[in-house]
Short mmCIF file of C-alpha atoms in Angstrom, two decimals:
data_model
loop_
_atom_site.label_atom_id
_atom_site.label_comp_id
_atom_site.label_asym_id
_atom_site.label_seq_id
_atom_site.Cartn_x
_atom_site.Cartn_y
_atom_site.Cartn_z
CA MET A 1 20.16 18.56 7.39
CA ARG A 2 16.65 18.34 8.92
CA ARG A 3 13.41 18.75 7.08
CA MET A 4 11.57 21.82 8.31
CA PRO A 5 8.34 22.06 6.33
CA ASP A 6 6.09 25.02 7.05
CA VAL A 7 2.91 23.01 6.73
CA LEU A 8 1.49 20.41 9.10
CA ILE A 9 -1.52 18.20 8.37
CA LEU A 10 -3.20 16.67 11.38
CA LEU A 11 -5.22 13.49 10.97
CA ASN A 12 -8.34 13.81 13.07
CA PHE A 13 -7.95 11.25 15.86
CA ASP A 14 -11.67 11.21 16.67
CA LEU A 15 -12.59 10.78 13.03
CA GLY A 16 -10.37 7.69 12.97
CA ARG A 17 -12.19 6.33 16.01
CA TYR A 18 -15.51 7.02 14.33
CA ALA A 19 -14.38 5.02 11.30
CA ALA A 20 -13.57 2.06 13.58
CA LEU A 21 -16.90 2.44 15.35
CA ALA A 22 -18.75 2.49 12.04
CA SER A 23 -17.09 -0.72 10.82
CA SER A 24 -18.56 -4.14 11.39
CA LEU A 25 -15.35 -5.92 10.40
CA HIS A 26 -12.71 -4.53 12.70
CA PHE A 27 -10.80 -7.81 12.83
CA ALA A 28 -7.28 -8.62 11.79
CA HIS A 29 -6.74 -9.62 8.14
CA THR A 30 -10.17 -8.53 6.85
CA ASP A 31 -8.43 -5.96 4.69
CA LEU A 32 -6.67 -8.83 2.91
CA TYR A 33 -9.74 -10.72 1.76
CA GLY A 34 -10.75 -8.44 -1.11
CA PHE A 35 -14.11 -7.45 0.37
CA PRO A 36 -15.79 -4.31 -0.99
CA ARG A 37 -15.58 -1.33 1.30
CA GLU A 38 -19.35 -1.14 1.82
CA LEU A 39 -19.36 -4.55 3.44
CA PHE A 40 -17.46 -3.12 6.41
CA GLN A 41 -19.73 -0.18 6.98
CA VAL A 42 -22.46 0.13 9.56
CA GLU A 43 -25.18 2.58 8.67
CA LEU A 44 -25.32 4.83 11.70
CA ASP A 45 -27.96 7.50 11.87
CA LEU A 46 -26.57 9.85 14.49
CA HIS A 47 -28.13 12.95 12.92
CA LEU A 48 -24.71 14.38 12.17
CA ARG A 49 -24.32 17.21 9.68
CA TRP A 50 -21.23 16.14 7.76
CA ALA A 51 -20.31 12.94 5.90
CA ASN A 52 -18.12 11.58 8.66
CA ALA A 53 -17.41 8.15 7.19
CA TYR A 54 -16.38 9.72 3.89
CA GLU A 55 -14.21 12.33 5.54
CA ALA A 56 -12.62 9.65 7.74
CA ASP A 57 -11.19 7.76 4.78
CA GLU A 58 -7.53 8.73 4.67
CA HIS A 59 -7.01 6.99 1.34
CA LEU A 60 -9.46 9.07 -0.67
CA CYS A 61 -8.13 11.85 -2.84
CA ASP A 62 -11.49 13.61 -3.23
CA ASN A 63 -12.54 14.29 0.34
CA TRP A 64 -11.41 17.35 2.33
CA LEU A 65 -8.16 15.81 3.58
CA GLY A 66 -7.32 14.33 0.18
CA THR A 67 -7.92 17.69 -1.48
CA VAL A 68 -5.52 19.43 0.91
CA ILE A 69 -2.82 16.81 0.36
CA GLY A 70 -3.36 16.83 -3.39
CA ARG A 71 -3.06 20.61 -3.56
CA LEU A 72 0.14 20.70 -1.52
CA GLU A 73 1.73 17.96 -3.58
CA ALA A 74 0.63 19.53 -6.85
CA ARG A 75 2.43 22.71 -5.80
CA SER A 76 5.54 20.85 -4.55
CA ILE A 77 4.94 22.08 -1.00
CA ASP A 78 6.47 19.79 1.62
CA TYR A 79 4.40 18.95 4.70
CA ASP A 80 4.49 16.89 7.86
CA LEU A 81 1.75 14.55 9.01
CA SER A 82 0.64 13.97 12.59
CA ASP A 83 -2.65 13.75 14.48
CA THR A 84 -4.82 15.98 16.62
CA HIS A 85 -3.23 14.81 19.88
CA LEU A 86 0.02 16.59 18.96
CA ASP A 87 1.20 18.86 21.78
CA LEU A 88 1.18 22.64 21.50
CA ALA A 89 4.97 23.03 21.49
CA ARG A 90 5.30 20.91 18.37
CA LEU A 91 2.23 22.45 16.74
CA SER A 92 3.78 25.86 17.19
CA ARG A 93 6.74 24.95 14.98
CA TYR A 94 4.49 25.21 11.93
CA PRO A 95 3.15 28.47 10.48
CA LEU A 96 0.26 26.60 8.83
CA VAL A 97 -1.77 23.67 10.20
CA CYS A 98 -4.58 21.91 8.30
CA VAL A 99 -7.10 19.64 10.07
CA PRO A 100 -10.11 17.79 8.65
CA THR A 101 -12.96 18.51 11.05
CA VAL A 102 -16.53 17.27 11.29
CA ASP A 103 -19.28 17.41 13.90
CA PHE A 104 -17.19 16.25 16.85
CA MET A 105 -13.73 16.71 18.30
CA ASP A 106 -12.20 16.21 21.69
CA ALA A 107 -12.45 19.39 23.81
CA ALA A 108 -8.76 19.40 24.69
CA ASP A 109 -7.80 19.04 21.02
CA GLN A 110 -10.11 21.91 20.07
CA ALA A 111 -8.62 24.05 22.84
CA ARG A 112 -5.06 23.27 21.74
CA LEU A 113 -5.84 24.22 18.13
CA LEU A 114 -7.48 27.42 19.31
CA THR A 115 -4.44 28.32 21.41
CA TYR A 116 -2.18 27.57 18.45
CA ALA A 117 -4.12 30.08 16.35
CA GLU A 118 -4.32 32.65 19.16
CA ARG A 119 -0.54 32.57 19.38
CA GLY A 120 -0.17 33.49 15.72
CA GLY A 121 -0.76 30.25 13.82
CA GLN A 122 -2.75 29.90 10.63
CA LEU A 123 -5.27 27.10 11.14
CA ILE A 124 -7.30 25.67 8.25
CA ILE A 125 -10.23 23.44 9.25
CA GLY A 126 -13.14 21.91 7.39
CA PRO A 127 -15.46 20.78 6.02
CA GLY A 128 -17.27 20.88 9.38
CA LEU A 129 -17.05 22.93 12.54
CA PRO A 130 -17.09 20.80 15.71
CA TYR A 131 -20.00 21.44 18.05
CA LEU A 132 -19.83 18.10 19.87
CA ASP A 133 -17.22 16.10 21.74
CA PRO A 134 -16.51 12.44 20.85
CA THR A 135 -19.33 11.31 23.16
CA LEU A 136 -21.63 13.56 21.08
CA SER A 137 -22.19 15.93 23.99
CA PRO A 138 -22.19 19.65 23.23
CA CYS A 139 -18.68 21.07 22.99
CA GLU A 140 -18.26 24.45 21.38
CA VAL A 141 -14.65 25.42 22.04
CA LEU A 142 -14.01 26.42 18.43
CA GLN A 143 -17.60 27.33 17.66
CA GLU A 144 -17.57 30.01 20.34
CA HIS A 145 -15.05 31.89 18.23
CA ILE A 146 -16.26 31.08 14.73
CA SER A 147 -19.64 32.25 13.57
CA ALA A 148 -19.47 31.58 9.85
CA PRO A 149 -17.35 29.84 7.22
CA GLY A 150 -14.34 31.74 5.99
CA ARG A 151 -11.70 33.71 7.84
CA THR A 152 -11.88 34.39 11.60
CA GLU A 153 -9.20 36.34 13.45
CA VAL A 154 -8.38 34.87 16.87
CA GLY A 155 -5.68 36.52 18.95
CA ALA A 156 -2.54 36.91 16.85
CA GLY A 157 -3.58 34.29 14.31
CA THR A 158 -6.38 33.15 12.04
CA ILE A 159 -8.73 30.23 11.69
CA TRP A 160 -9.98 29.43 8.21
CA TRP A 161 -13.12 27.27 8.21
CA ILE A 162 -13.48 26.26 4.59
CA THR A 163 -15.38 23.83 2.38
CA GLN A 164 -13.61 21.34 0.17
CA GLU A 165 -14.23 23.60 -2.84
CA ASP A 166 -12.33 26.42 -1.12
CA VAL A 167 -9.30 24.29 -0.27
CA PRO A 168 -7.19 24.99 -3.41
CA ALA A 169 -7.53 28.77 -3.23
CA THR A 170 -6.94 28.88 0.53
CA VAL A 171 -3.90 26.60 0.39
CA ASP A 172 -2.53 28.64 -2.49
CA ALA A 173 -2.98 31.83 -0.52
CA LEU A 174 -1.49 30.61 2.75
CA ALA A 175 1.15 27.99 1.93
CA ASN A 176 4.49 29.29 0.81
CA PRO A 177 5.20 27.56 -2.52
CA GLY A 178 8.94 27.88 -2.09
CA GLU A 179 11.46 28.63 -4.80
CA TYR A 180 11.15 25.40 -6.71
CA SER A 181 8.23 23.69 -8.41
CA CYS A 182 7.78 21.10 -11.11
CA ASP A 183 5.28 20.95 -13.95
CA ASP A 184 4.28 17.31 -13.65
CA CYS A 185 1.82 16.68 -10.80
CA GLN A 186 2.70 12.96 -10.98
CA MET A 187 6.24 13.79 -9.85
CA GLN A 188 7.01 14.86 -6.31
CA LEU A 189 9.54 17.63 -5.76
CA VAL A 190 10.73 18.48 -2.25
CA CYS A 191 13.25 21.14 -1.38
CA GLN A 192 15.25 20.86 1.83
CA THR A 193 17.52 23.63 2.89
CA ASN A 194 19.59 25.01 5.73
CA ASN A 195 22.22 27.73 5.90
CA GLN A 196 24.86 25.67 4.13
CA CYS A 197 23.03 23.62 1.56
CA THR A 198 19.88 23.29 -0.55
CA LEU A 199 18.86 19.87 -1.83
CA LEU A 200 16.10 19.09 -4.31
CA PHE A 201 14.55 15.63 -4.10
CA ILE A 202 12.47 14.62 -7.10
CA ALA A 203 10.63 11.32 -7.25
CA ASN A 204 8.90 9.49 -10.06
CA SER A 205 6.60 7.02 -8.33
CA THR A 206 4.92 5.92 -11.54
CA ALA A 207 5.69 2.93 -13.74
CA ARG A 208 6.73 5.08 -16.71
CA GLN A 209 9.76 7.15 -17.52
CA ARG A 210 8.84 10.81 -17.11
CA SER A 211 10.34 14.17 -17.99
CA THR A 212 9.46 17.36 -16.22
CA VAL A 213 10.57 20.94 -15.87
CA ILE A 214 11.84 22.18 -12.50
CA ARG A 215 11.02 25.89 -12.27
CA PHE A 216 12.72 28.56 -10.11
CA PRO A 217 13.46 32.27 -10.23
CA GLY A 218 16.75 33.32 -11.87
CA MET A 219 19.79 31.27 -12.82
CA ARG A 220 20.58 27.97 -11.06
CA ARG A 221 23.25 25.28 -11.26
CA LEU A 222 22.43 21.84 -9.91
CA ARG A 223 24.91 19.11 -9.05
CA ALA A 224 23.82 15.48 -8.77
CA ALA A 225 24.13 14.56 -5.11
CA TRP A 226 23.27 10.87 -5.25
CA GLY A 227 23.92 8.09 -7.69
CA GLU A 228 24.43 9.91 -10.96
CA THR A 229 27.16 12.43 -11.62
CA GLY A 230 26.90 15.63 -13.54
CA MET A 231 25.74 19.22 -13.51
CA ARG A 232 22.68 20.96 -14.90
CA SER A 233 22.10 24.66 -15.27
CA GLY A 234 19.36 26.88 -16.55
CA GLU A 235 17.64 30.25 -16.44
CA GLY A 236 14.26 29.83 -14.80
CA GLU A 237 13.94 26.13 -15.60
CA ILE A 238 15.83 22.86 -15.91
CA VAL A 239 14.47 19.72 -17.54
CA VAL A 240 14.98 16.40 -15.73
CA LYS A 241 14.15 12.88 -16.83
CA LEU A 242 13.46 10.11 -14.32
CA GLU A 243 13.24 6.37 -14.77
CA PRO A 244 10.14 4.63 -13.31
CA TYR A 245 10.08 4.43 -9.50
CA SER A 246 13.27 6.40 -9.13
CA VAL A 247 14.52 9.35 -7.10
CA GLN A 248 17.08 12.00 -8.00
CA ILE A 249 18.74 14.33 -5.52
CA TRP A 250 20.22 17.60 -6.77
CA GLU A 251 22.29 20.05 -4.76
CA VAL A 252 21.83 23.70 -5.67
CA VAL A 253 25.37 25.03 -6.10
CA ALA A 254 24.68 28.49 -7.47
CA MET B 1 5.99 -7.02 3.96
CA ILE B 2 9.40 -8.61 4.26
CA ASP B 3 10.03 -11.56 6.53
CA PRO B 4 12.11 -10.52 9.56
CA HIS B 5 13.80 -13.91 9.38
CA TRP B 6 15.49 -12.87 6.14
CA GLU B 7 18.82 -11.12 6.01
CA LEU B 8 18.12 -8.52 3.36
CA VAL B 9 21.56 -7.75 1.95
CA ASP B 10 20.56 -5.69 -1.06
CA LEU B 11 17.49 -5.13 -3.15
CA ASP B 12 18.00 -2.84 -6.11
CA PRO B 13 15.02 -0.65 -7.00
CA LEU B 14 14.59 -2.31 -10.37
CA THR B 15 14.18 -5.75 -8.84
CA TRP B 16 12.04 -4.37 -6.03
CA ARG B 17 9.71 -2.73 -8.54
CA GLN B 18 9.11 -6.08 -10.18
CA ILE B 19 8.74 -8.28 -7.11
CA GLY B 20 6.99 -5.88 -4.74
CA ARG B 21 3.58 -7.17 -5.80
CA PHE B 22 4.39 -10.65 -4.49
CA PHE B 23 4.66 -9.31 -0.94
CA ASP B 24 0.91 -8.65 -0.71
CA PRO B 25 -0.21 -11.65 1.34
CA GLY B 26 -3.90 -11.08 0.59
CA GLN B 27 -3.58 -12.43 -2.95
CA TYR B 28 -2.64 -15.84 -1.56
CA LEU B 29 -5.65 -15.88 0.80
CA ARG B 30 -8.64 -14.41 -0.95
CA ALA B 31 -11.20 -15.92 -3.26
CA ALA B 32 -12.26 -12.54 -4.67
CA GLN B 33 -10.16 -11.62 -7.68
CA PRO B 34 -9.33 -8.09 -8.84
CA GLY B 35 -12.00 -6.74 -11.16
CA GLU B 36 -14.31 -9.66 -10.51
CA HIS B 37 -18.03 -8.91 -10.21
CA GLY B 38 -18.92 -10.42 -6.87
CA LEU B 39 -21.81 -10.59 -4.44
CA PHE B 40 -20.83 -10.51 -0.77
CA ILE B 41 -23.29 -11.60 1.91
CA LEU B 42 -22.22 -10.96 5.48
CA HIS B 43 -24.13 -12.75 8.22
CA GLU B 44 -23.55 -13.61 11.83
CA ARG B 45 -24.42 -17.20 12.59
CA GLY B 46 -27.26 -17.07 10.07
CA ARG B 47 -28.54 -13.56 10.82
CA MET B 48 -28.12 -11.44 7.70
CA LEU B 49 -26.09 -8.27 8.28
CA ARG B 50 -25.26 -6.77 4.90
CA VAL B 51 -25.31 -7.64 1.22
CA VAL B 52 -22.99 -5.80 -1.16
CA ASP B 53 -22.62 -6.07 -4.91
CA SER B 54 -19.07 -5.14 -5.85
CA GLN B 55 -20.35 -3.05 -8.79
CA THR B 56 -23.58 -1.52 -7.55
CA GLY B 57 -23.08 -1.34 -3.78
CA VAL B 58 -25.49 -2.31 -1.02
CA ARG B 59 -28.28 -4.67 -2.15
CA ARG B 60 -31.37 -4.43 0.06
CA ASP B 61 -33.40 -6.61 -2.26
CA ILE B 62 -31.44 -9.73 -1.33
CA THR B 63 -32.52 -10.78 2.12
CA LEU B 64 -33.47 -13.76 4.24
CA ASP B 65 -34.81 -13.96 7.79
CA VAL B 66 -32.50 -16.83 8.63
CA LEU B 67 -29.63 -18.09 6.51
CA ASP B 68 -29.56 -21.75 7.47
CA ASN B 69 -27.81 -23.21 4.41
CA PRO B 70 -25.09 -20.82 3.19
CA GLN B 71 -23.76 -23.24 0.57
CA GLU B 72 -27.15 -23.74 -1.04
CA TYR B 73 -28.01 -20.03 -0.89
CA ALA B 74 -24.71 -19.12 -2.55
CA ARG B 75 -25.28 -21.75 -5.21
CA LEU B 76 -28.79 -20.45 -5.97
CA LEU B 77 -27.62 -16.86 -6.20
CA TYR B 78 -24.68 -17.78 -8.41
CA ALA B 79 -27.05 -19.69 -10.70
CA ARG B 80 -28.84 -16.41 -11.45
CA GLY B 81 -25.80 -15.52 -13.58
CA GLU B 82 -25.52 -11.97 -12.27
CA TRP B 83 -22.16 -12.41 -10.55
CA GLN B 84 -18.85 -14.06 -11.30
CA ARG B 85 -18.60 -15.16 -7.69
CA VAL B 86 -20.90 -15.26 -4.67
CA HIS B 87 -19.43 -15.04 -1.18
CA VAL B 88 -21.42 -15.93 1.95
CA ILE B 89 -19.35 -15.01 4.98
CA ASP B 90 -20.02 -15.57 8.67
CA LYS B 91 -18.73 -12.56 10.60
CA ALA B 92 -18.19 -14.76 13.65
CA HIS B 93 -15.84 -16.90 11.56
CA LEU B 94 -13.73 -13.89 10.58
CA ALA B 95 -13.49 -12.92 14.25
CA LEU B 96 -12.43 -16.45 15.14
CA VAL B 97 -9.77 -16.52 12.41
CA ALA B 98 -8.30 -13.26 13.71
CA ARG B 99 -8.39 -14.36 17.34
CA VAL B 100 -6.85 -17.79 16.81
CA ALA B 101 -4.13 -16.49 14.47
CA GLN B 102 -3.09 -13.83 16.94
CA GLU B 103 -3.85 -15.28 20.35
CA THR B 104 -0.39 -16.71 20.99
CA PRO B 105 2.57 -14.63 19.86
CA GLN B 106 5.13 -16.91 18.20
CA ASP B 107 8.15 -14.85 17.33
CA ASP B 108 9.90 -17.80 15.72
CA ARG B 109 7.10 -18.24 13.21
CA THR B 110 7.97 -16.94 9.75
CA LEU B 111 5.60 -14.64 7.90
CA ASP B 112 4.66 -17.32 5.41
CA GLU B 113 3.89 -19.73 8.25
CA TYR B 114 1.69 -17.08 9.85
CA TYR B 115 -0.28 -16.31 6.73
CA HIS B 116 -0.56 -19.97 5.88
CA GLN B 117 -2.22 -20.48 9.25
CA VAL B 118 -4.61 -17.61 8.46
CA TYR B 119 -5.35 -19.29 5.12
CA GLN B 120 -6.05 -22.64 6.78
CA LEU B 121 -8.27 -21.05 9.41
CA LEU B 122 -10.17 -19.00 6.83
CA TRP B 123 -10.87 -21.86 4.45
CA GLY B 124 -10.78 -24.78 6.88
CA ASN B 125 -14.47 -24.62 7.74
CA THR B 126 -16.32 -24.89 4.45
CA HIS B 127 -19.62 -23.54 5.83
CA SER B 128 -18.27 -20.42 7.48
CA TYR B 129 -16.94 -18.78 4.35
CA VAL B 130 -18.71 -20.09 1.29
CA SER B 131 -17.46 -19.07 -2.12
CA VAL B 132 -19.19 -20.14 -5.32
CA PRO B 133 -17.15 -20.89 -7.39
CA ALA B 134 -15.00 -22.28 -4.59
CA HIS B 135 -11.57 -21.00 -3.71
CA PRO B 136 -9.18 -22.98 -5.97
CA ARG B 137 -6.93 -23.93 -3.01
CA HIS B 138 -3.86 -22.88 -4.99
CA TRP B 139 -2.37 -19.72 -6.45
CA HIS B 140 -1.92 -20.21 -10.20
CA GLY B 141 -1.05 -23.81 -9.49
CA TRP B 142 1.33 -23.04 -6.63
CA THR B 143 0.64 -24.27 -3.12
CA TYR B 144 2.34 -23.52 0.17
CA GLU B 145 2.86 -27.22 0.84
CA GLN B 146 4.49 -27.79 -2.55
CA ILE B 147 6.95 -24.91 -2.19
CA ASN B 148 7.65 -25.70 1.45
CA HIS B 149 8.36 -29.33 0.58
CA TRP B 150 10.65 -28.30 -2.26
CA LEU B 151 12.62 -25.93 -0.04
CA SER B 152 12.91 -28.46 2.76
CA THR B 153 14.26 -31.17 0.43
CA LEU B 154 16.96 -29.19 -1.38
CA PRO B 155 20.07 -31.34 -1.81
CA PHE B 156 22.35 -28.88 0.04
CA SER B 157 22.08 -26.61 3.03
CA PRO B 158 22.95 -23.84 2.61
CA ALA B 159 21.93 -23.69 -1.03
CA SER B 160 21.42 -20.80 -3.40
CA LEU B 161 18.61 -20.01 -5.83
CA ALA B 162 18.60 -17.34 -8.52
CA LEU B 163 15.98 -15.79 -10.75
CA GLY B 164 16.91 -13.55 -13.66
CA VAL B 165 14.09 -11.98 -15.65
CA PHE B 166 15.38 -9.94 -18.55
CA GLY B 167 14.00 -7.00 -20.48
CA ASP B 168 15.52 -5.63 -23.67
CA ASN B 169 18.89 -4.57 -22.35
CA HIS B 170 18.98 -5.37 -18.66
CA TRP B 171 17.59 -7.61 -16.04
CA LEU B 172 14.22 -6.60 -14.59
CA ILE B 173 14.49 -9.07 -11.74
CA GLY B 174 17.86 -10.24 -10.52
CA LEU B 175 17.19 -12.11 -7.33
CA ILE B 176 19.49 -14.34 -5.30
CA LEU B 177 18.21 -16.34 -2.33
CA VAL B 178 20.25 -18.37 0.11
CA CYS B 179 18.28 -21.13 1.85
CA GLU B 180 19.18 -23.04 4.98
CA HIS B 181 17.19 -25.87 6.51
CA GLY B 182 14.16 -25.23 4.34
CA GLN B 183 14.02 -21.48 4.97
CA ILE B 184 15.08 -18.48 2.94
CA ARG B 185 17.74 -16.79 5.03
CA LYS B 186 19.46 -14.28 2.80
CA VAL B 187 18.09 -12.12 -0.02
CA THR B 188 20.25 -10.14 -2.41
CA THR B 189 20.36 -9.20 -6.07
CA PHE B 190 22.48 -9.56 -9.18
CA GLU B 191 24.19 -6.30 -8.21
CA ALA B 192 26.24 -8.49 -5.89
CA LEU B 193 27.75 -10.26 -8.93
CA ASP B 194 30.53 -9.35 -11.34
CA ALA B 195 28.99 -7.46 -14.24
CA ALA B 196 30.56 -9.93 -16.70
CA THR B 197 28.48 -12.75 -15.25
CA LEU B 198 25.37 -11.63 -17.08
CA ALA B 199 26.99 -10.41 -20.27
CA HIS B 200 25.33 -13.07 -22.45
CA GLY B 201 21.78 -12.44 -21.21
CA ILE B 202 19.46 -15.44 -21.44
CA ALA B 203 21.97 -18.09 -22.51
CA PRO B 204 23.58 -21.29 -21.26
CA GLU B 205 26.84 -19.33 -20.85
CA THR B 206 25.13 -17.01 -18.36
CA LEU B 207 23.72 -19.99 -16.53
CA ALA B 208 27.22 -21.47 -16.19
CA ALA B 209 28.81 -18.18 -15.10
CA LEU B 210 26.03 -17.47 -12.64
CA SER B 211 26.25 -20.95 -11.21
CA GLN B 212 29.99 -20.55 -10.64
CA GLN B 213 29.58 -17.11 -9.03
CA LEU B 214 26.88 -18.34 -6.69
CA GLU B 215 29.00 -21.30 -5.65
CA GLU B 216 32.00 -19.08 -4.96
CA THR B 217 30.14 -16.21 -3.30
CA PHE B 218 27.06 -17.63 -1.58
CA ALA B 219 26.31 -21.35 -1.59
CA PRO B 220 26.04 -24.24 -4.07
CA PRO B 221 23.26 -23.42 -6.53
CA VAL B 222 20.29 -25.77 -6.69
CA GLY B 223 17.93 -23.79 -8.88
CA LEU B 224 18.55 -21.06 -11.46
CA LEU B 225 16.06 -19.65 -13.93
CA LEU B 226 16.81 -17.08 -16.61
CA CYS B 227 13.91 -15.98 -18.82
CA THR B 228 12.09 -13.11 -20.48
CA GLN B 229 9.36 -11.21 -18.70
CA ASP B 230 6.64 -12.82 -20.83
CA VAL B 231 7.92 -16.29 -20.00
CA PHE B 232 8.14 -15.40 -16.30
CA THR B 233 4.55 -14.17 -16.31
CA ALA B 234 3.31 -17.28 -18.12
CA TRP B 235 5.34 -19.56 -15.80
CA LEU B 236 3.79 -17.87 -12.78
CA GLU B 237 0.24 -17.83 -14.01
CA GLN B 238 -0.24 -21.07 -15.93
CA GLU B 239 -0.99 -24.05 -13.77
CA GLU B 240 1.17 -26.38 -15.88
CA LYS B 241 4.61 -24.87 -15.38
CA MET B 242 6.99 -27.15 -17.29
CA PRO B 243 5.44 -26.82 -20.77
CA VAL B 244 5.90 -23.04 -20.50
CA LEU B 245 9.61 -23.41 -19.80
CA LEU B 246 10.22 -26.15 -22.35
CA THR B 247 8.63 -24.11 -25.12
CA ALA B 248 10.54 -21.02 -24.05
CA ARG B 249 13.86 -22.86 -24.05
CA GLN B 250 13.33 -23.93 -27.64
CA GLN B 251 12.95 -20.24 -28.48
CA ASN B 252 16.00 -19.28 -26.40
CA GLN B 253 13.72 -17.34 -24.04
CA ALA B 254 14.48 -19.41 -20.97
CA HIS B 255 17.29 -21.49 -19.55
CA TRP B 256 17.43 -23.12 -16.19
CA LEU B 257 19.31 -25.39 -13.90
CA SER B 258 17.53 -27.46 -11.31
CA LEU B 259 18.98 -30.01 -8.92
CA SER B 260 15.60 -30.58 -7.34
CA SER B 261 12.58 -32.37 -8.72
CA VAL B 262 9.77 -29.78 -8.54
CA GLN B 263 9.83 -26.74 -10.84
#
């Protein structure tokens, strides 16, 4: 069985390079010394419109990227993670692609994302719209097609340029939530399926025992596929209990 | 981070959950402690670059044209009583530490040897990274040299070590190490043992059964410790280790076997 999520998140390669550029401590081991984050930062005044250093931090849960990831996980929607250099053939496997964007992005990457959307893809970008390339020279590949925030039809697909505040509603509208969800946002539920088999993976990555309700339409029977033995069944919902830092795998048998 | 020189036979999730935190090498290097209110001054050979208060952020009010005596400056700032620790760090020193540690790939070097070199480079020059109060040069009383010496002078090779930390009904850590020639070579857990071995929990009977199992299955045991989680935490964190264990044994909260002199 192979995972085939419908959603792809691309880390912005140029934003990562900006973060390195804007750090004064890009040496090995400096992340081990317990220094505050601000000590690493160089205050660059490049007259950019968006908070690039903030958006570049892949560990934050309250920037644009973190909000997208948080929303997908809260809705038990599986996703893949790559970066903006991903080729068009692999991009095209995903109905929905989300990319954090700021003032600048490589022209070839912009063109590839545009082509992806023109061929029918749903592309969510934000909080910024690139108008520069990584050398900060004008580069308006996406901007030529997008005049304002919101929805823009391009070819057979759509580009959604949205603010962080609009992320939850847009993700909810575009990402297929799948048949299964769980009530506890601290638990991660992933459904993997092919023609023969459907497996539910549920993980408790916290230090406490947790119970949650797995929700689905109709009647379901689940058989433990790993470790434990046993069956569960329910109409619309089944309660599961997980020990700290543990994973359960359930096969949907009916 | 797990040493590639180890043969990792098994690591049950329960044990991993408890010991994962020990694999963060930064805790054995840094002077800054979690939650500590610190002042960090970054300079480059005396030219001030940035000053950051760990609670309030960038401090532009603390500045000098030339920082010619980092130790004295750190001492004066610490004396103001605003911070629990003052760090004065030469950026050029951090660059040098990184370059020297990584300039010659040495695949035969273990991870602990590598990070010990980083530690020595970082703290070897007392003027390049000044910490007031100073780095204690040990981790809760443990030092690399002490542990390395203990491992290299075990009475047998191979030899086995075991640590059992027990909760209410089950072990929280059940770790078995096999050492050869002063190095940990194999890592596995109590899941490799007969279930009956641990039936008595923290007790001399368990110590005897465990010792026999290790001898038969892995290598002659040279150090076994069975204790509660509270005792384990106290043993780790208090600089005087033996009083913790002696008190715990009187309360039947720890039992151990040691054929080597350092505990």
